Amino acid sequence: MFNSNLVNAADLEYVACGNAEGIPAAVPQLISIVYTLLIIGTPIILIIFSIVALLKALTGGSADDIKKAKNKLIKKFIAAALVFFVAGIGKFVIMKAADASEKDSVSACLECMLYNSGCQPSTGGDDAYRA
């Protein structure tokens, strides 16, 4: 009646992030993938679409269309650079906002969540959820 392929809560892997424990191992992996796609994928997609629009304008031959496409390309380059700067500034602000006693914990947690490295094995989450 029950599917034997279901995952038992006791079989899940957990990691520790700084002082936080019991984080499912899939959470840092997922956050790392999303962060990497945001930081790398967004600028690449913005620039590729802008270059395609510029090439279309160049093949059209209209000076006005070329000028508009060129301006859009410049704006998307700026937006792509802002993506990098916002991510860097966000990490900088988080590190500066942490107290001296929390610096190592916050640094370890950022490393674990954003890059999926340095995560320490943990004993698991709340015992109430264990089977």
PDB file of C-alpha atoms in Angstrom:
ATOM      1  CA  MET A   1       0.000   0.000   0.000  1.00  0.00           C
ATOM      2  CA  PHE A   2       2.835   2.419   0.815  1.00  0.00           C
ATOM      3  CA  ASN A   3       5.574   3.245  -1.649  1.00  0.00           C
ATOM      4  CA  SER A   4       8.857   1.864  -0.320  1.00  0.00           C
ATOM      5  CA  ASN A   5      10.835   4.398  -2.374  1.00  0.00           C
ATOM      6  CA  LEU A   6       9.837   7.307  -0.132  1.00  0.00           C
ATOM      7  CA  VAL A   7      12.648   8.898   1.840  1.00  0.00           C
ATOM      8  CA  ASN A   8      12.597   8.432   5.572  1.00  0.00           C
ATOM      9  CA  ALA A   9      13.363  11.618   7.534  1.00  0.00           C
ATOM     10  CA  ALA A  10      16.047   9.762   9.475  1.00  0.00           C
ATOM     11  CA  ASP A  11      17.863   8.982   6.211  1.00  0.00           C
ATOM     12  CA  LEU A  12      18.215  12.623   5.128  1.00  0.00           C
ATOM     13  CA  GLU A  13      21.637  14.255   5.210  1.00  0.00           C
ATOM     14  CA  TYR A  14      21.983  17.412   7.247  1.00  0.00           C
ATOM     15  CA  VAL A  15      24.691  20.060   7.340  1.00  0.00           C
ATOM     16  CA  ALA A  16      25.720  22.785   9.732  1.00  0.00           C
ATOM     17  CA  CYS A  17      26.052  26.363   8.560  1.00  0.00           C
ATOM     18  CA  GLY A  18      28.033  28.419  11.027  1.00  0.00           C
ATOM     19  CA  ASN A  19      26.121  28.049  14.297  1.00  0.00           C
ATOM     20  CA  ALA A  20      22.958  26.748  12.598  1.00  0.00           C
ATOM     21  CA  GLU A  21      22.531  22.980  12.518  1.00  0.00           C
ATOM     22  CA  GLY A  22      20.038  20.601  10.999  1.00  0.00           C
ATOM     23  CA  ILE A  23      19.893  22.183   7.542  1.00  0.00           C
ATOM     24  CA  PRO A  24      18.997  19.634   4.855  1.00  0.00           C
ATOM     25  CA  ALA A  25      21.995  19.145   2.545  1.00  0.00           C
ATOM     26  CA  ALA A  26      19.880  19.987  -0.511  1.00  0.00           C
ATOM     27  CA  VAL A  27      19.277  23.571   0.683  1.00  0.00           C
ATOM     28  CA  PRO A  28      22.879  24.818   0.261  1.00  0.00           C
ATOM     29  CA  GLN A  29      23.100  22.961  -3.055  1.00  0.00           C
ATOM     30  CA  LEU A  30      19.944  24.636  -4.360  1.00  0.00           C
ATOM     31  CA  ILE A  31      20.940  28.094  -3.123  1.00  0.00           C
ATOM     32  CA  SER A  32      24.390  27.694  -4.682  1.00  0.00           C
ATOM     33  CA  ILE A  33      22.904  26.764  -8.061  1.00  0.00           C
ATOM     34  CA  VAL A  34      20.450  29.677  -8.018  1.00  0.00           C
ATOM     35  CA  TYR A  35      23.179  32.113  -6.922  1.00  0.00           C
ATOM     36  CA  THR A  36      25.545  30.927  -9.650  1.00  0.00           C
ATOM     37  CA  LEU A  37      22.842  31.167 -12.309  1.00  0.00           C
ATOM     38  CA  LEU A  38      21.967  34.649 -11.129  1.00  0.00           C
ATOM     39  CA  ILE A  39      25.539  35.899 -11.074  1.00  0.00           C
ATOM     40  CA  ILE A  40      26.699  34.241 -14.299  1.00  0.00           C
ATOM     41  CA  GLY A  41      23.544  33.563 -16.305  1.00  0.00           C
ATOM     42  CA  THR A  42      21.823  36.922 -16.008  1.00  0.00           C
ATOM     43  CA  PRO A  43      24.652  39.029 -17.472  1.00  0.00           C
ATOM     44  CA  ILE A  44      25.304  36.517 -20.242  1.00  0.00           C
ATOM     45  CA  ILE A  45      21.639  36.441 -21.260  1.00  0.00           C
ATOM     46  CA  LEU A  46      21.363  40.247 -21.130  1.00  0.00           C
ATOM     47  CA  ILE A  47      24.434  40.711 -23.289  1.00  0.00           C
ATOM     48  CA  ILE A  48      23.503  37.995 -25.800  1.00  0.00           C
ATOM     49  CA  PHE A  49      20.020  39.449 -26.352  1.00  0.00           C
ATOM     50  CA  SER A  50      21.495  42.928 -26.750  1.00  0.00           C
ATOM     51  CA  ILE A  51      24.046  41.746 -29.301  1.00  0.00           C
ATOM     52  CA  VAL A  52      21.315  39.945 -31.259  1.00  0.00           C
ATOM     53  CA  ALA A  53      19.225  43.140 -31.294  1.00  0.00           C
ATOM     54  CA  LEU A  54      22.259  45.125 -32.419  1.00  0.00           C
ATOM     55  CA  LEU A  55      22.971  42.644 -35.232  1.00  0.00           C
ATOM     56  CA  LYS A  56      19.340  42.861 -36.377  1.00  0.00           C
ATOM     57  CA  ALA A  57      19.615  46.646 -36.417  1.00  0.00           C
ATOM     58  CA  LEU A  58      22.873  46.462 -38.382  1.00  0.00           C
ATOM     59  CA  THR A  59      21.324  44.186 -40.994  1.00  0.00           C
ATOM     60  CA  GLY A  60      18.320  46.522 -41.226  1.00  0.00           C
ATOM     61  CA  GLY A  61      20.628  49.400 -42.063  1.00  0.00           C
ATOM     62  CA  SER A  62      18.604  52.147 -40.399  1.00  0.00           C
ATOM     63  CA  ALA A  63      20.864  54.548 -38.523  1.00  0.00           C
ATOM     64  CA  ASP A  64      18.124  55.266 -35.984  1.00  0.00           C
ATOM     65  CA  ASP A  65      17.631  51.547 -35.219  1.00  0.00           C
ATOM     66  CA  ILE A  66      21.385  51.064 -34.857  1.00  0.00           C
ATOM     67  CA  LYS A  67      21.619  53.974 -32.425  1.00  0.00           C
ATOM     68  CA  LYS A  68      18.702  52.610 -30.337  1.00  0.00           C
ATOM     69  CA  ALA A  69      20.200  49.103 -30.287  1.00  0.00           C
ATOM     70  CA  LYS A  70      23.582  50.518 -29.298  1.00  0.00           C
ATOM     71  CA  ASN A  71      22.023  52.442 -26.404  1.00  0.00           C
ATOM     72  CA  LYS A  72      20.160  49.306 -25.265  1.00  0.00           C
ATOM     73  CA  LEU A  73      23.413  47.318 -25.417  1.00  0.00           C
ATOM     74  CA  ILE A  74      25.162  49.868 -23.218  1.00  0.00           C
ATOM     75  CA  LYS A  75      22.277  49.854 -20.715  1.00  0.00           C
ATOM     76  CA  LYS A  76      22.319  46.053 -20.542  1.00  0.00           C
ATOM     77  CA  PHE A  77      26.102  46.038 -20.002  1.00  0.00           C
ATOM     78  CA  ILE A  78      25.519  48.390 -17.079  1.00  0.00           C
ATOM     79  CA  ALA A  79      22.732  46.151 -15.747  1.00  0.00           C
ATOM     80  CA  ALA A  80      25.010  43.107 -16.060  1.00  0.00           C
ATOM     81  CA  ALA A  81      27.744  44.910 -14.102  1.00  0.00           C
ATOM     82  CA  LEU A  82      25.206  45.910 -11.447  1.00  0.00           C
ATOM     83  CA  VAL A  83      24.295  42.254 -10.898  1.00  0.00           C
ATOM     84  CA  PHE A  84      27.909  41.538  -9.954  1.00  0.00           C
ATOM     85  CA  PHE A  85      28.218  44.631  -7.783  1.00  0.00           C
ATOM     86  CA  VAL A  86      24.948  44.049  -5.924  1.00  0.00           C
ATOM     87  CA  ALA A  87      25.980  40.481  -5.069  1.00  0.00           C
ATOM     88  CA  GLY A  88      29.389  41.647  -3.888  1.00  0.00           C
ATOM     89  CA  ILE A  89      27.986  44.572  -1.927  1.00  0.00           C
ATOM     90  CA  GLY A  90      25.394  42.283  -0.338  1.00  0.00           C
ATOM     91  CA  LYS A  91      28.080  39.912   0.939  1.00  0.00           C
ATOM     92  CA  PHE A  92      30.180  42.873   2.116  1.00  0.00           C
ATOM     93  CA  VAL A  93      27.274  44.401   4.055  1.00  0.00           C
ATOM     94  CA  ILE A  94      26.381  41.075   5.668  1.00  0.00           C
ATOM     95  CA  MET A  95      29.986  40.593   6.800  1.00  0.00           C
ATOM     96  CA  LYS A  96      30.231  44.161   8.153  1.00  0.00           C
ATOM     97  CA  ALA A  97      26.888  43.890   9.958  1.00  0.00           C
ATOM     98  CA  ALA A  98      28.038  40.804  11.861  1.00  0.00           C
ATOM     99  CA  ASP A  99      29.539  41.331  15.301  1.00  0.00           C
ATOM    100  CA  ALA A 100      33.105  40.267  15.945  1.00  0.00           C
ATOM    101  CA  SER A 101      31.809  37.197  17.761  1.00  0.00           C
ATOM    102  CA  GLU A 102      29.641  36.239  14.752  1.00  0.00           C
ATOM    103  CA  LYS A 103      32.198  36.889  11.969  1.00  0.00           C
ATOM    104  CA  ASP A 104      33.468  33.313  11.674  1.00  0.00           C
ATOM    105  CA  SER A 105      29.964  31.874  11.837  1.00  0.00           C
ATOM    106  CA  VAL A 106      28.576  34.258   9.205  1.00  0.00           C
ATOM    107  CA  SER A 107      31.585  33.722   6.952  1.00  0.00           C
ATOM    108  CA  ALA A 108      31.226  29.940   7.197  1.00  0.00           C
ATOM    109  CA  CYS A 109      27.494  30.166   6.524  1.00  0.00           C
ATOM    110  CA  LEU A 110      27.983  32.367   3.448  1.00  0.00           C
ATOM    111  CA  GLU A 111      30.637  29.968   2.152  1.00  0.00           C
ATOM    112  CA  CYS A 112      28.324  27.016   2.728  1.00  0.00           C
ATOM    113  CA  MET A 113      25.187  28.555   1.254  1.00  0.00           C
ATOM    114  CA  LEU A 114      26.568  30.511  -1.701  1.00  0.00           C
ATOM    115  CA  TYR A 115      29.313  28.155  -2.836  1.00  0.00           C
ATOM    116  CA  ASN A 116      28.182  24.837  -1.288  1.00  0.00           C
ATOM    117  CA  SER A 117      31.627  24.317   0.210  1.00  0.00           C
ATOM    118  CA  GLY A 118      32.756  24.128   3.777  1.00  0.00           C
ATOM    119  CA  CYS A 119      29.419  22.749   4.998  1.00  0.00           C
ATOM    120  CA  GLN A 120      29.966  20.589   8.042  1.00  0.00           C
ATOM    121  CA  PRO A 121      27.947  17.389   8.582  1.00  0.00           C
ATOM    122  CA  SER A 122      25.233  17.770  11.179  1.00  0.00           C
ATOM    123  CA  THR A 123      23.160  15.416  13.280  1.00  0.00           C
ATOM    124  CA  GLY A 124      19.882  16.565  11.800  1.00  0.00           C
ATOM    125  CA  GLY A 125      16.856  18.672  12.435  1.00  0.00           C
ATOM    126  CA  ASP A 126      14.283  18.676  15.158  1.00  0.00           C
ATOM    127  CA  ASP A 127      13.868  15.281  16.800  1.00  0.00           C
ATOM    128  CA  ALA A 128      10.077  15.681  16.653  1.00  0.00           C
ATOM    129  CA  TYR A 129      10.204  15.134  12.897  1.00  0.00           C
ATOM    130  CA  ARG A 130      12.295  11.992  13.039  1.00  0.00           C
ATOM    131  CA  ALA A 131      10.654   8.644  12.445  1.00  0.00           C
TER     132      ALA A 131
END
